[in-house]
Every structure is written in structure tokens, then in C-alpha cells.
XYZ file of C-alpha atoms in Angstrom:
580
model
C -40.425 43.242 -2.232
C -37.546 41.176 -3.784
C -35.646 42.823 -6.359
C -33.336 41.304 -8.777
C -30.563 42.482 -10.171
C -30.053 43.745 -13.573
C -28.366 41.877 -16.393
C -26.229 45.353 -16.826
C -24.565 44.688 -13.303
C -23.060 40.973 -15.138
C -19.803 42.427 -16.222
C -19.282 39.301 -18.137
C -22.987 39.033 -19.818
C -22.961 42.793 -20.597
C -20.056 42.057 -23.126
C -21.811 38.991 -24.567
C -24.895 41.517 -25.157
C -25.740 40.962 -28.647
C -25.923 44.485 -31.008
C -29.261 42.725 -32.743
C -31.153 43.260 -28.905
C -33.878 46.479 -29.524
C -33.948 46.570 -25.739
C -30.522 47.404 -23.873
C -28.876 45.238 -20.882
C -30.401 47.367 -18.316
C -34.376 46.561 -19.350
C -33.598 42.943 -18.107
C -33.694 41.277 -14.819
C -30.519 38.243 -14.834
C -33.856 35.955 -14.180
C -35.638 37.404 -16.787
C -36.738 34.054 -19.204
C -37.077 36.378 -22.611
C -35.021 34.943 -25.417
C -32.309 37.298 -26.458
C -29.431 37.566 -29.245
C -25.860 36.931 -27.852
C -21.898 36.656 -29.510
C -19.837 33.976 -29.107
C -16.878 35.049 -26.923
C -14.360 32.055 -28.428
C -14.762 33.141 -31.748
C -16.185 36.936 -33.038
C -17.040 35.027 -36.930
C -19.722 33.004 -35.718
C -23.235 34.507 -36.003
C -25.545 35.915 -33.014
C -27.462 33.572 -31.395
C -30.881 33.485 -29.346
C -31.106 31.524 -25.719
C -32.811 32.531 -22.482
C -30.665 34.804 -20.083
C -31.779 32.760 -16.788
C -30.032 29.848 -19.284
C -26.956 31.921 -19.474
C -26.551 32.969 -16.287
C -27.576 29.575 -14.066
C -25.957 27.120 -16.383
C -23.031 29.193 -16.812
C -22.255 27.804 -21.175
C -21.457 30.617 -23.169
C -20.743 28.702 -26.254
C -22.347 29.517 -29.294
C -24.370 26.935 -31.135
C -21.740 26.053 -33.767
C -18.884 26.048 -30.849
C -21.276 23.046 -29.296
C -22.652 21.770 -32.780
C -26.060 22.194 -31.453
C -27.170 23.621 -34.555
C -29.979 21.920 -36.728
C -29.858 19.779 -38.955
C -31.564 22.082 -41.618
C -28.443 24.330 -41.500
C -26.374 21.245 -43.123
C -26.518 21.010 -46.840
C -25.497 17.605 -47.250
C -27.544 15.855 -44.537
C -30.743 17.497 -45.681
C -29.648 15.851 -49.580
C -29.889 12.227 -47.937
C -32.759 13.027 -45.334
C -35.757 11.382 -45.752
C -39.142 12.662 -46.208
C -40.781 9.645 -43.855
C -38.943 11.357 -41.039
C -41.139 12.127 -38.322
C -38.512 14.631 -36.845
C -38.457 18.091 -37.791
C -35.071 19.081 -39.212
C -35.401 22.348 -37.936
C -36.015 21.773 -34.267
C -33.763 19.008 -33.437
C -29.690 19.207 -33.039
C -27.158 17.631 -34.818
C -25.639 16.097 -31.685
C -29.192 13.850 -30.903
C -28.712 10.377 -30.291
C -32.133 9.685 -31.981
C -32.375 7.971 -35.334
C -33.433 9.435 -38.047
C -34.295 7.948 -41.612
C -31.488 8.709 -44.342
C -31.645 7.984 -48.352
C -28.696 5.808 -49.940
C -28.147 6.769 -53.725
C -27.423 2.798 -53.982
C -28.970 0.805 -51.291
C -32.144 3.298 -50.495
C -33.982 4.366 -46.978
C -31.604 2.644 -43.799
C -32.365 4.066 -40.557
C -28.921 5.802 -38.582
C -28.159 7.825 -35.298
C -27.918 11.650 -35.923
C -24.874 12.544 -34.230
C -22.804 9.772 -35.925
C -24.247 10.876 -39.244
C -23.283 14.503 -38.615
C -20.261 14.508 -36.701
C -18.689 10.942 -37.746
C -19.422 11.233 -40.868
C -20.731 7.401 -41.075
C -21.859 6.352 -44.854
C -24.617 3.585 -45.271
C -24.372 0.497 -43.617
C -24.322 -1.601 -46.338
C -21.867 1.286 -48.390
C -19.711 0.891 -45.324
C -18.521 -2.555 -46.345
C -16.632 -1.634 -49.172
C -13.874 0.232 -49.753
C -14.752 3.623 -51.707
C -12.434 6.441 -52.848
C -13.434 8.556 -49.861
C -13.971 5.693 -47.375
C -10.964 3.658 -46.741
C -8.252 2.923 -44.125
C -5.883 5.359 -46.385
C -7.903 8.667 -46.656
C -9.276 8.156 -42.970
C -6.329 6.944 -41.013
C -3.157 7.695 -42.967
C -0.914 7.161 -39.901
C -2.130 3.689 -39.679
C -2.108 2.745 -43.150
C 1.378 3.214 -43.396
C 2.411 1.038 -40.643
C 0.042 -1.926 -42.503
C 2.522 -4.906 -43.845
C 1.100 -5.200 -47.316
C 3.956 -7.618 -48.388
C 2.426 -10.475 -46.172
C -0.921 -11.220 -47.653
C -0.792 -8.078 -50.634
C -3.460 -6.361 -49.018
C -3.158 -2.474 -50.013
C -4.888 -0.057 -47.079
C -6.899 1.734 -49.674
C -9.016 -1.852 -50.551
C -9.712 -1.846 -46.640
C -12.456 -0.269 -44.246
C -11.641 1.539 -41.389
C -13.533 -0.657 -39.063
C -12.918 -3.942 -41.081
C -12.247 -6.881 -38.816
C -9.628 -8.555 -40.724
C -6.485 -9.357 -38.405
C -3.376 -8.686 -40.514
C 0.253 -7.740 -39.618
C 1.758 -4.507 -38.430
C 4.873 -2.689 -38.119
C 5.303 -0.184 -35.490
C 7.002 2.900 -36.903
C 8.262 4.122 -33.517
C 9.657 0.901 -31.481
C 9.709 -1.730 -34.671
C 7.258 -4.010 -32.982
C 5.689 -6.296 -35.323
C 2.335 -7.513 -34.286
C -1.043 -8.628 -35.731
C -4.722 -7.336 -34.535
C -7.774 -5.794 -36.331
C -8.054 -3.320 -38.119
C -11.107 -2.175 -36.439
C -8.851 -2.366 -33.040
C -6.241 0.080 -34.678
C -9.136 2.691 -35.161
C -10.702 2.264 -32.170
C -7.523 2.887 -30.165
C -6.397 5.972 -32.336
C -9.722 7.452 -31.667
C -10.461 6.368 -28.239
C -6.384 7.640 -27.195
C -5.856 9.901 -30.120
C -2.431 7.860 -30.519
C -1.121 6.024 -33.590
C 0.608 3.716 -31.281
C -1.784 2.816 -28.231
C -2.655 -0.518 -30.299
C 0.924 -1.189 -30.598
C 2.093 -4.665 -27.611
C 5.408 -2.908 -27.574
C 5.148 0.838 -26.848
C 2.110 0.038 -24.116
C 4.355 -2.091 -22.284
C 2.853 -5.577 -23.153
C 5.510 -6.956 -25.292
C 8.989 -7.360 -25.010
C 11.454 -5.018 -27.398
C 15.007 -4.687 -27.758
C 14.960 -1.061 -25.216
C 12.128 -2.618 -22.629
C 12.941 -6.170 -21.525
C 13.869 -7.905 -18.706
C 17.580 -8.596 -19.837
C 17.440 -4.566 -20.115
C 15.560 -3.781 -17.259
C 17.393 -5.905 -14.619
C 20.594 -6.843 -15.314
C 21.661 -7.901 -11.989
C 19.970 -11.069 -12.310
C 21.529 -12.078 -15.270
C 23.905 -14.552 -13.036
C 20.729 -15.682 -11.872
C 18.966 -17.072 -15.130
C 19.288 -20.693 -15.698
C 16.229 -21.513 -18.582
C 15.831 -22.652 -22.056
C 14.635 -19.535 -23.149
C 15.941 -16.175 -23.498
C 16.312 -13.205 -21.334
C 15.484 -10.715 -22.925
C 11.896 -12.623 -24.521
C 10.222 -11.561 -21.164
C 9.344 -8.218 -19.118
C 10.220 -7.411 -15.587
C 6.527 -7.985 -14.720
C 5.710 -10.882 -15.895
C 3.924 -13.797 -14.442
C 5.816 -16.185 -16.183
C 7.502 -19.138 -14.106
C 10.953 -19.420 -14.832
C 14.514 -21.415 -13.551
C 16.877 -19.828 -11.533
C 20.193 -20.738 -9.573
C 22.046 -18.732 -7.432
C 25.745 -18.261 -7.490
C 25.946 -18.032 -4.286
C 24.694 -21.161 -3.014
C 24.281 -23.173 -6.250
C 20.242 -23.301 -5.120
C 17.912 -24.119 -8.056
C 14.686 -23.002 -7.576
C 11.483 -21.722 -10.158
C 9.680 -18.397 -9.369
C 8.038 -15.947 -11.344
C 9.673 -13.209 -12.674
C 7.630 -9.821 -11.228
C 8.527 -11.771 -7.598
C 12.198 -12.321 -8.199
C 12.357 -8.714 -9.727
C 10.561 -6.999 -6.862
C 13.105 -9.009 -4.345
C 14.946 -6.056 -2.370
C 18.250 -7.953 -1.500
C 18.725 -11.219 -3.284
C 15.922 -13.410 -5.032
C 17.504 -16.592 -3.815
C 15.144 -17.702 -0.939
C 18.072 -19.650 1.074
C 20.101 -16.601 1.210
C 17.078 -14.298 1.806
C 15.816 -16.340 4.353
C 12.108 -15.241 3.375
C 9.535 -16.212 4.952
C 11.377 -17.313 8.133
C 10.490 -16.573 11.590
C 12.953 -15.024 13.844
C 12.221 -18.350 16.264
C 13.014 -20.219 13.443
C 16.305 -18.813 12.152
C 17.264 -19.337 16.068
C 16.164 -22.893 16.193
C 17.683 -23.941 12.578
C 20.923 -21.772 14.034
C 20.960 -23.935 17.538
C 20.217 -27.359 16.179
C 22.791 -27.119 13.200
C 25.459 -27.001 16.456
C 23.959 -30.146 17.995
C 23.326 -32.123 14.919
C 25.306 -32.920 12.115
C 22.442 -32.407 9.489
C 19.483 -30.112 9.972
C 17.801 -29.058 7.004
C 15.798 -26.197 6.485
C 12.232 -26.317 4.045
C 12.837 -29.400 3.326
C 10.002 -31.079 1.182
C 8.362 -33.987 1.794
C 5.844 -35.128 -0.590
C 4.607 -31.593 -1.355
C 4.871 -30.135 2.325
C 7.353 -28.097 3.721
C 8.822 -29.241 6.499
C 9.886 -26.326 8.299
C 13.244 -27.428 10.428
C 13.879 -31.530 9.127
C 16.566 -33.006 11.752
C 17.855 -36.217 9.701
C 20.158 -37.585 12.325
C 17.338 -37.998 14.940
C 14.453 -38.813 12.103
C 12.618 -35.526 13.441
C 10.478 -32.674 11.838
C 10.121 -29.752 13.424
C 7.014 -26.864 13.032
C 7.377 -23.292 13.845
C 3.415 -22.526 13.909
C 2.505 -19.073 14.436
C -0.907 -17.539 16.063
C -1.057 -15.481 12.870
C -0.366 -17.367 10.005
C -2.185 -20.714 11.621
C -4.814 -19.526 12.888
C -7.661 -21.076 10.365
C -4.798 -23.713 9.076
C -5.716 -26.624 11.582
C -7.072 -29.331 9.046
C -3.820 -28.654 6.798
C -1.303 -28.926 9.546
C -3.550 -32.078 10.820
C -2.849 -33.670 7.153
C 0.841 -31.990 7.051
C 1.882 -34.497 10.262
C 0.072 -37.516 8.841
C 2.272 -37.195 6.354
C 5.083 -36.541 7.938
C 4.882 -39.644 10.318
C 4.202 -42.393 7.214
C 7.580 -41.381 5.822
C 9.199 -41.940 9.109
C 9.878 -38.822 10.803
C 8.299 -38.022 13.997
C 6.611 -34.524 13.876
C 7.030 -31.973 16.623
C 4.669 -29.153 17.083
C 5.820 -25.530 18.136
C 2.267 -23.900 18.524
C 1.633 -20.955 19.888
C -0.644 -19.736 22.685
C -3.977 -19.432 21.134
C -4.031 -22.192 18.613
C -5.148 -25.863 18.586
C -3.568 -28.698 19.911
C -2.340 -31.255 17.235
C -0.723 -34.192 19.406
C 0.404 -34.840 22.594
C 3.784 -34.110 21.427
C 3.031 -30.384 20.893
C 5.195 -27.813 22.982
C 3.275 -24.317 23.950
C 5.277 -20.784 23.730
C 4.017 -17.232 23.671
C 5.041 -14.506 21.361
C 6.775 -12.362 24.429
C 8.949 -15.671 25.181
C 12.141 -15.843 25.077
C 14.428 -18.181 22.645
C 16.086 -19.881 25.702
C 13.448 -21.155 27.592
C 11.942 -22.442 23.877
C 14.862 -24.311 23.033
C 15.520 -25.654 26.646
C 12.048 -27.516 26.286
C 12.333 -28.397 22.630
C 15.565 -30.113 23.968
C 13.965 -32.028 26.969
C 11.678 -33.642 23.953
C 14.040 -34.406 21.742
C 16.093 -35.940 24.457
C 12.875 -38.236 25.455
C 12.416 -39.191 21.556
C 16.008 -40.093 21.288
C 17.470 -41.362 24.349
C 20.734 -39.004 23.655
C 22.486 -37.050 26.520
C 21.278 -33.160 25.639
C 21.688 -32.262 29.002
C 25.127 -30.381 28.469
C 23.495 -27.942 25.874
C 20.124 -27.402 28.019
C 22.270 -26.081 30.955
C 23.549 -23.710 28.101
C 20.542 -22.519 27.541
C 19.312 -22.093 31.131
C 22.032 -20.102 31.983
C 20.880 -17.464 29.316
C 23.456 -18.290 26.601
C 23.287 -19.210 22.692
C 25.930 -21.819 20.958
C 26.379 -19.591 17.150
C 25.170 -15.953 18.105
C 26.976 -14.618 15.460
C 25.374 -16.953 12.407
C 22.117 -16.196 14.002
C 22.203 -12.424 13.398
C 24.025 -12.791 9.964
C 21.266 -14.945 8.333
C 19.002 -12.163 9.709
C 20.034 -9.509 8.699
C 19.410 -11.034 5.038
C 15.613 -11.060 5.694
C 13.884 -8.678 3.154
C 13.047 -5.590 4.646
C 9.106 -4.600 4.996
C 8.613 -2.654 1.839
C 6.345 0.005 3.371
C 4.882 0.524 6.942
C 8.369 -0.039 8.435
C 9.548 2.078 11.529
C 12.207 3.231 9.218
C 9.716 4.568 7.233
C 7.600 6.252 10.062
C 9.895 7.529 12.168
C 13.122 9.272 10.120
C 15.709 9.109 12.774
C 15.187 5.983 14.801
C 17.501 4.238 13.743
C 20.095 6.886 15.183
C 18.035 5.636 18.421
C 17.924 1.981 18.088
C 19.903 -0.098 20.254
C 22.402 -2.565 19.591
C 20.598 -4.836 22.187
C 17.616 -5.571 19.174
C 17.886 -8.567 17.098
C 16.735 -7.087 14.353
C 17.167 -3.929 12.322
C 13.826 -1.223 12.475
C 13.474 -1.820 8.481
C 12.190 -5.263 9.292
C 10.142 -4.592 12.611
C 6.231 -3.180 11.697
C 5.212 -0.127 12.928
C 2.369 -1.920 14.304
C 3.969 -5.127 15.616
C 3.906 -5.805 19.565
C 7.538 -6.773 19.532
C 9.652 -5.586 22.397
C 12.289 -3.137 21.029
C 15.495 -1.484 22.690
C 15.457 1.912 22.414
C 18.366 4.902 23.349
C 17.978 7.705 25.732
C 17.269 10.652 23.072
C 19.233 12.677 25.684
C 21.911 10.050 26.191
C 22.046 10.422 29.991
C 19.973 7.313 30.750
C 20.250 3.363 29.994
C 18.650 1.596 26.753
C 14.939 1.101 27.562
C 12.241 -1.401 26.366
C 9.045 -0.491 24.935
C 6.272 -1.968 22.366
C 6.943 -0.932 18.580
C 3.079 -0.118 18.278
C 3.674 2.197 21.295
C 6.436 4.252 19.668
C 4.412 6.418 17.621
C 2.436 7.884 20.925
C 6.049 8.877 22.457
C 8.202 10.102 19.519
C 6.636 13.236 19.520
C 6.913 13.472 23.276
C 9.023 16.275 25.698
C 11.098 13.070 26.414
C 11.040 10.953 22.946
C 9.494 8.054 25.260
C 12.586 7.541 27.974
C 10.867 6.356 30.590
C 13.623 8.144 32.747
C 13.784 11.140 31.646
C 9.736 11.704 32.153
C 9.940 10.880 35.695
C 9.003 6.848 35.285
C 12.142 4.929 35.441
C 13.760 4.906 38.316
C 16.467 8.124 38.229
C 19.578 8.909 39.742
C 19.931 9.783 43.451
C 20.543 13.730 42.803
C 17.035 13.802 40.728
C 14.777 11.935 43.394
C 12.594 12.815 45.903
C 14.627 12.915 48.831
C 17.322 15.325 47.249
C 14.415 17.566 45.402
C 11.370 17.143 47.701
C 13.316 16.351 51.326
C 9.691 17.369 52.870
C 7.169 15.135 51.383
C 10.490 12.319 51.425
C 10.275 11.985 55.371
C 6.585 11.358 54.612
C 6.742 8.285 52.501
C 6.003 4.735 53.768
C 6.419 2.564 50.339
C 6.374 3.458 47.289
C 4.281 1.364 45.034
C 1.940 -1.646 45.796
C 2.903 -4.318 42.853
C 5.951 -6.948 42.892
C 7.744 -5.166 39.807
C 8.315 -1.771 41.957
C 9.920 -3.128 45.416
C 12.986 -1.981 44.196
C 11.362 1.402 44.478
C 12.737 3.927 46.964
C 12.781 7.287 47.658
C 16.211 7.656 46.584
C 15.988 6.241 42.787
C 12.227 7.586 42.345
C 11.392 11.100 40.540
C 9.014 13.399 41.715
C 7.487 13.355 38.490
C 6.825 10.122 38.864
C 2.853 9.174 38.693
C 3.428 5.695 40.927
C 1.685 4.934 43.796
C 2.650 5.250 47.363
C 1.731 5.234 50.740
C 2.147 8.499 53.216
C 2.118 9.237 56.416
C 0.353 12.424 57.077
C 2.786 15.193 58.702
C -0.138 17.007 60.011
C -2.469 14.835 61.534
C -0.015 11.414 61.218
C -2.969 9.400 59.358
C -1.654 7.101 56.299
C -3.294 8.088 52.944
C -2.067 6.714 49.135
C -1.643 9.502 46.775
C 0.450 9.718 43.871
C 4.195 11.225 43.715
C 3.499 13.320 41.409
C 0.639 15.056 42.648
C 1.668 14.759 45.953
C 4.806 16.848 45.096
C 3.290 19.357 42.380
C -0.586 19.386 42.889
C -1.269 19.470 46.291
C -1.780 22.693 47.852
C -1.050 21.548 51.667
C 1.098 18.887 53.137
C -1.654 17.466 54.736
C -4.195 14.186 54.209
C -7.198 14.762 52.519
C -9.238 15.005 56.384
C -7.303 17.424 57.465
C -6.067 19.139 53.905
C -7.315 22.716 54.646
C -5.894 23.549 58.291
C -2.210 21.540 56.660
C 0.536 23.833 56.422
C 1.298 24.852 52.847
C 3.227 22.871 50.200
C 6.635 24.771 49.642
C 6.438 22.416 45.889
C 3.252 23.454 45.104
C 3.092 23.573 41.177
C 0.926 27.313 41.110
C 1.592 27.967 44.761
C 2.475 31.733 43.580
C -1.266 32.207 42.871
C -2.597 31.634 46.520
């Protein structure tokens, strides 16, 4: 049979026993449902109370009626004065925290019906009483605080003629930031009770109004060359969504933005000089063409488009469109070129793979292809539009060479950097790994982005290699921080390959791997940790078999084919060859 334990083994219920209990701690079970007396343990004043012990132990509230104000409402003197006798509630039985109405007697304005818990714990008056200012019920004996931030001089309204939840906007003074500001009086109360603050009604101490120590003049005083409007600087906050003129010294641009977008700019909020929202491709092209044509501009506008590259000599508009951003854009950029063409430009596409074909005029490139081969066929159109000899700077560019290299990587190196998800942000030291050989720095390349990146040797033995940026975060962490060389993938020097480390299983290879990017490959620039393919000739039975170098060198028990594996000799290499 189940027994329960005692209430005398509940260290912390044995000290709450009341002294009024006949019966000690030890005649109970702690699931015992018998009503008995207990003390409050906040406060050793307040009388002994009655409740159920499987109550106090389950529920685990020790406070004392009076602690909770779940007394009745017969205890209070001056709520039983104004209760009514057509109550059908028992004042002795229910609490003075109930949400039920009861019926209450005004000495004025008779029987009005009000919840209990306001009545008891608010303190609410009659409804009708509650209208008018008394000696006891006003804005001054409630709220204090607030009635001495009320501007009386305005319309000579004194706090102790008002309410506390009047709705009467009138003016304020803020006694800690000198805000002045109008709203409700209701609002006031609402917000001191709601925050327990005088000052959460206040514009200027939440943050919602301008003031002479939170402004934008204040807050950001490095674009004070910047501002070129009517109004003043210091009227608005740094996050406002307020559009406003600016012009930068720099370039003498003029140009209207809001204010949280120029303030959250990381290098300048000028978007010539920042070059945001520009495409690598784009800074390249705009670079290029400026060398070949007098006057290229870049975003120019043309009856509300953007034109993204505008080449005024030649009477041409060029589009950069990207998979990403054009993708469900078709119908615009369909509009975009009507446009374009009845002011008298003739629009030329750059789409990439995966998107829509606009006009016949439309030149294809992938993401993975490079700038020269783009600009070499952008030329060859041009050149057909134009009927102008190009053919001197398209041999440029098919030899693998750029006309302003150094302009190109100056105007990118002003793009914003990516704000989070970065790889400077993932990884802490790659930049003391990234090679000179990238175009751009890691702060601008995504962490998830498929861009081809130059990386170093972490060693420094090997050459810069390529990888993927997404595939960076599976070979950080790596025994070779992602060198392809130093794992055994790349090809290695002559003193780490196969026929210097593995001379046996060397005079057995045929090829080494079967696709057109490894016939480079030998035996002499190959690692034996290498997991390429290759073709052997068995030195046992002389069949050809394909294995892998790398478990041909360290896996393989024999030196034998897989027919003849077992009567083989042994493999000298043999990764655990110590344990047969």
C-alpha cells in the first residue's frame, strides 16, 4: 500500500505550521485536503489563515490572504458603507480582487452597478461623481508628479479643477528634458500607471521628438557638410523617415533620401561615391566604356527609369540584368526599353543565363564569366550599331587585359560593406588569408555567395587557390584550412608525390585520372593522399584495375588486384599494416 509522506517531513511547511492547529504537523499526510491555520512568512503581523495543505503544497503560494488581497469584502469597512442590499453576492464569500460587478450606493447619484476589484483596489468613485473634480478626486491629490508639469498659464486651467482620466488635451512641460507637448490628460495617467514613469507620456524623453541633447544635428555630426534643406538640422532624429536634400562635397551630387538611410550609410551617404547598388559587372563596364567614349553616364534617368550605363556619344543604353534581382521583373524591363527607344536611345540587354529574352539585341553571360569575354561581345554589338572601328580595344580584351584597372578597383572598394553575414564576420582571420588576386575585399563578399574567391596557403608553402565562398565554412575548420595542396588534392611538389613516397605502387600506375581537367596529372606532381582516380596495372597477376590513390597507397592490405588480392604480396604502405 502507498504511503504518503507526512506534512512534518516539509521543512518549509513545518515552519508555516500555524500555533492555532489542535493537531500537530505529523497527524497530516502533505495530500491530506483538511483545512488548516497557517502564518504568513513575508510578514509575522498579519493574522493566521485557513487553506487546504494539498493547496499549499501543489500550488506552491504561501501568501497570506491580505499579502494577495484575497480577503472579503466584509472585512472592508468602507465598501460594506456603500454596498448594496440588492446584491445577490455574499460579501463574505467572495474576494476583493473579483472581476464581477457588484451593486454600490452613491450618497448623491444612488445604486450604479461597478467591478469589485476596481472598487477595492482602485479606489474608483461613482461614475457620474467621477466627472467632477472633488477635494479627494483630482489630478492634484492623485497624480502630483503630473500636475506639476501641467501649463496652467495657457488656458488657466488649475490641476485640482481636473479629473484624473479627463480627456481634455492641454499643454505640458517636461520637468526632466523641457519638452513641451500637448496630449490628454487621461494619456498622462494611463502611461504613469501602465510604466510607473512620470515621463513615459513625454515625445522627448521616449525618443519621438527632437530636443536640444537627442537630435540629428547632435547625433550625427558628420553629415552636417551634407545637409542642403530649408529646414533645420537639428528639427529631426537620426531615425526618421523624413525625405530630405542633400549634396555632397565631394562630388557636388544633389540627391533626396531619407534620413534613417543616409544615417545608417557605413562609408559615405552620397550614392555616386558609394557606388550602391552597383554590380561588380557594372562598375567594370561603366570603368571600360568611360576609356572608349567620351561621355558615359552612369543611372542616368530617363523619364522615371534608370538607365543603368547611358553611352551619349553612340545614343546607347546599356542594362546590367541580374538572375537575382530580375527574375519576376520581365513586364517592367519590357516597359523600361519601350521607353528607352521613343527617346532615341537604342537599348542593349545584358541578361543573364536563366532569364527571359527581351529583343534580339540581348547578349547572354553567366555569373562564373569572366569580364573579358563580356565586354569583347558587348563591343562586337556596339561596333554593328555604330559602324565605328572597336576592333583595337576587343583585341585588348581577348588577350586578357583591362584599359583603367586601377579606377576599377578604387570605385570598388567604396561599395558599402554587407552589414552582417559577411565572411569578415564569420570567419575572424580571413582576411589575413585573402589574396590579393580577389577583386573585392571579404567585407563585401556573402558568406553564402557562389563567387569564386582567392584564397592563401594557411601554411604558406603552396600557391593562392580558388574555391566557392559558400564552401569556405566546410574547410576552415579543416587539418588543412581548405588548401587543396596541402590535403593531398592539388597537384604537390615532386619530393611529396607518389613516386618519391610510394616508388612501389608508382611503377604500377598507367594514368592517373579519367577527365580533361587532370591530364596534367602525373605521378610526379600527384600526392598519395590524393583520392583521384587512376588506372593500375596489377604487379601480381599484371591485370589493369582503377582504384583510388589514396586507398591504393594507405588502405589496401596487398599490392595486388582485387582477383587475386589475397595470394598479393603485402603492402609495405599499408595504413594499419602493424595489426596483421
Amino acid at each position: 500500500m502507498r504511503r504518503w509522506p507526512l506534512l512534518s517531513e516539509n521543512k518549509l511547511l513545518v515552519g508555516l505550521f500555524g500555533d492555532k492547529n489542535i493537531k500537530s504537523a505529523s497527524s497530516y499526510t502533505q495530500m491530506s485536503q483538511q483545512e488548516v491555520w497557517w502564518k504568513c512568512p513575508y510578514d509575522k503581523k498579519h493574522p493566521e489563515y485557513l487553506k487546504r495543505i494539498d493547496h499549499m503544497v501543489n500550488k506552491n503560494k504561501h501568501k497570506c490572504p491580505i499579502c494577495t488581497n484575497s480577503l472579503p469584502v466584509n472585512i472592508r469597512d468602507d465598501l460594506m458603507k456603500q454596498w448594496s442590499i440588492n446584491n445577490d453576492l455574499n460579501p463574505g464569500k467572495i474576494k476583493l480582487t473579483s472581476h464581477k460587478n457588484a451593486l454600490w450606493i452613491c450618497e448623491k447619484h444612488g445604486e450604479y452597478s461597478q467591478e469589485i476589484r476596481k472598487k477595492a483596489l482602485r479606489g474608483d468613485n461613482c461614475p457620474s461623481c467621477s466627472k467632477f473634480a472633488s477635494n479627494n478626486h483630482n489630478l492634484l491629490a492623485k497624480y502630483p508628479s503630473i500636475a506639476h508639469e501641467l501649463n496652467e498659464s495657457k488656458r488657466g486651467i488649475k490641476a485640482s479643477k481636473l479629473t484624473p482620466y479627463s480627456n481634455k488635451k492641454l499643454l505640458w512641460n517636461c520637468s526632466r528634458c523641457g519638452t513641451e507637448f500637448k496630449t490628454t490628460v487621461n494619456h498622462r495617467t494611463s502611461t504613469y500607471r501602465k510604466s510607473k514613469g512620470t515621463h513615459a507620456a513625454c515625445p522627448g524623453c521616449s525618443g519621438r521628438k527632437p530636443t536640444p541633447k537627442n537630435n540629428l544635428k547632435i547625433k550625427a555630426p558628420y553629415l552636417i557638410p551634407f545637409w542642403n534643406d530649408s529646414r533645420q538640422m537639428d528639427k529631426f532624429l537620426i531615425h526618421s523617415s523624413d525625405k530630405v536634400n542633400w549634396k555632397c562635397p565631394a562630388c557636388n551630387c544633389h540627391f533626396k533620401k531619407q534620413i534613417k538611410l543616409v544615417y545608417k550609410a557605413k562609408l559615405t551617404p552620397c550614392p555616386n561615391c558609394s557606388n550602391a547598388g552597383l554590380s561588380t559587372l557594372q562598375i567594370r563596364l561603366f570603368v571600360e566604356l568611360s576609356e572608349i567614349f567620351k561621355k558615359v553616364d552612369n543611372r542616368a534617368i530617363i523619364q522615371r527609369y534608370e538607365s543603368d550605363l547611358l553611352v551619349n556619344d553612340c545614343k546607347l543604353s546599356i542594362e546590367v540584368d541580374g538572375f537575382y534581382y530580375h527574375e519576376d521583373k520581365y513586364d517592367y524591363d519590357l516597359q523600361k526599353n519601350k521607353i528607352i527607344n521613343s527617346n532615341g536611345f537604342i537599348a542593349i540587354n545584358l541578361r543573364e543565363e536563366g532569364l527571359k529574352q527581351i529583343t534580339i539585341h540581348d547578349i547572354r553571360y553567366s555569373e562564373s564569366e569572366k569580364h573579358f569575354s563580356i565586354l569583347h561581345n558587348l563591343l562586337k554589338k556596339i561596333s554593328i550599331f555604330t559602324n565605328k572601328d572597336l576592333s583595337k580595344y576587343v583585341h585588348t580584351y581577348s588577350s586578357g587585359k583591362y584599359l583603367n584597372d586601377k579606377r576599377y578597383y578604387d570605385m570598388l572598394h567604396k561599395i558599402e560593406p554587407l552589414v552582417k553575414n559577411s565572411l569578415s564576420d564569420n570567419f575572424r582571420d580571413v582576411e589575413k588569408r585573402w589574396s590579393k588576386l580577389n577583386e573585392v575585399s571579404p567585407k563585401h563578399v556573402s558568406a553564402g555567395s557562389g563567387m569564386n574567391v582567392y584564397l592563401k596557403c594557411p601554411i604558406g608553402l603552396h600557391n593562392d587557390y580558388i574555391t566557392k565562398a559558400y564552401s569556405i565554412k566546410n574547410t576552415w575548420q579543416s587539418k588543412y584550412g581548405g588548401c587543396p595542396e596541402c590535403a593531398g588534392r592539388g597537384k604537390c611538389p615532386t619530393e611529396e608525390s607518389v613516386s618519391a613516397t610510394h616508388p612501389l605502387i608508382s611503377d604500377s600506375v598507367i594514368r592517373i585520372g579519367f577527365k580533361e581537367n587532370f591530364k596534367d596529372r602525373t605521378i610526379h606532381n600527384t600526392s598519395h593522399r590524393n583520392n583521384i582516380s587512376a588506372e593500375f596495372r596489377c604487379l601480381n597477376c599484371g591485370r589493369k584495375h582503377t582504384s583510388t590513390m589514396r586507398n591504393k597507397c594507405l588502405y589496401n592490405k596487398t599490392l595486388g588486384c582485387s582477383i587475386c588480392y589475397r595470394n598479393a604480396p603485402l603492402n609495405p604502405y599499408f595504413k594499419n599494416i602493424e595489426k596483421y
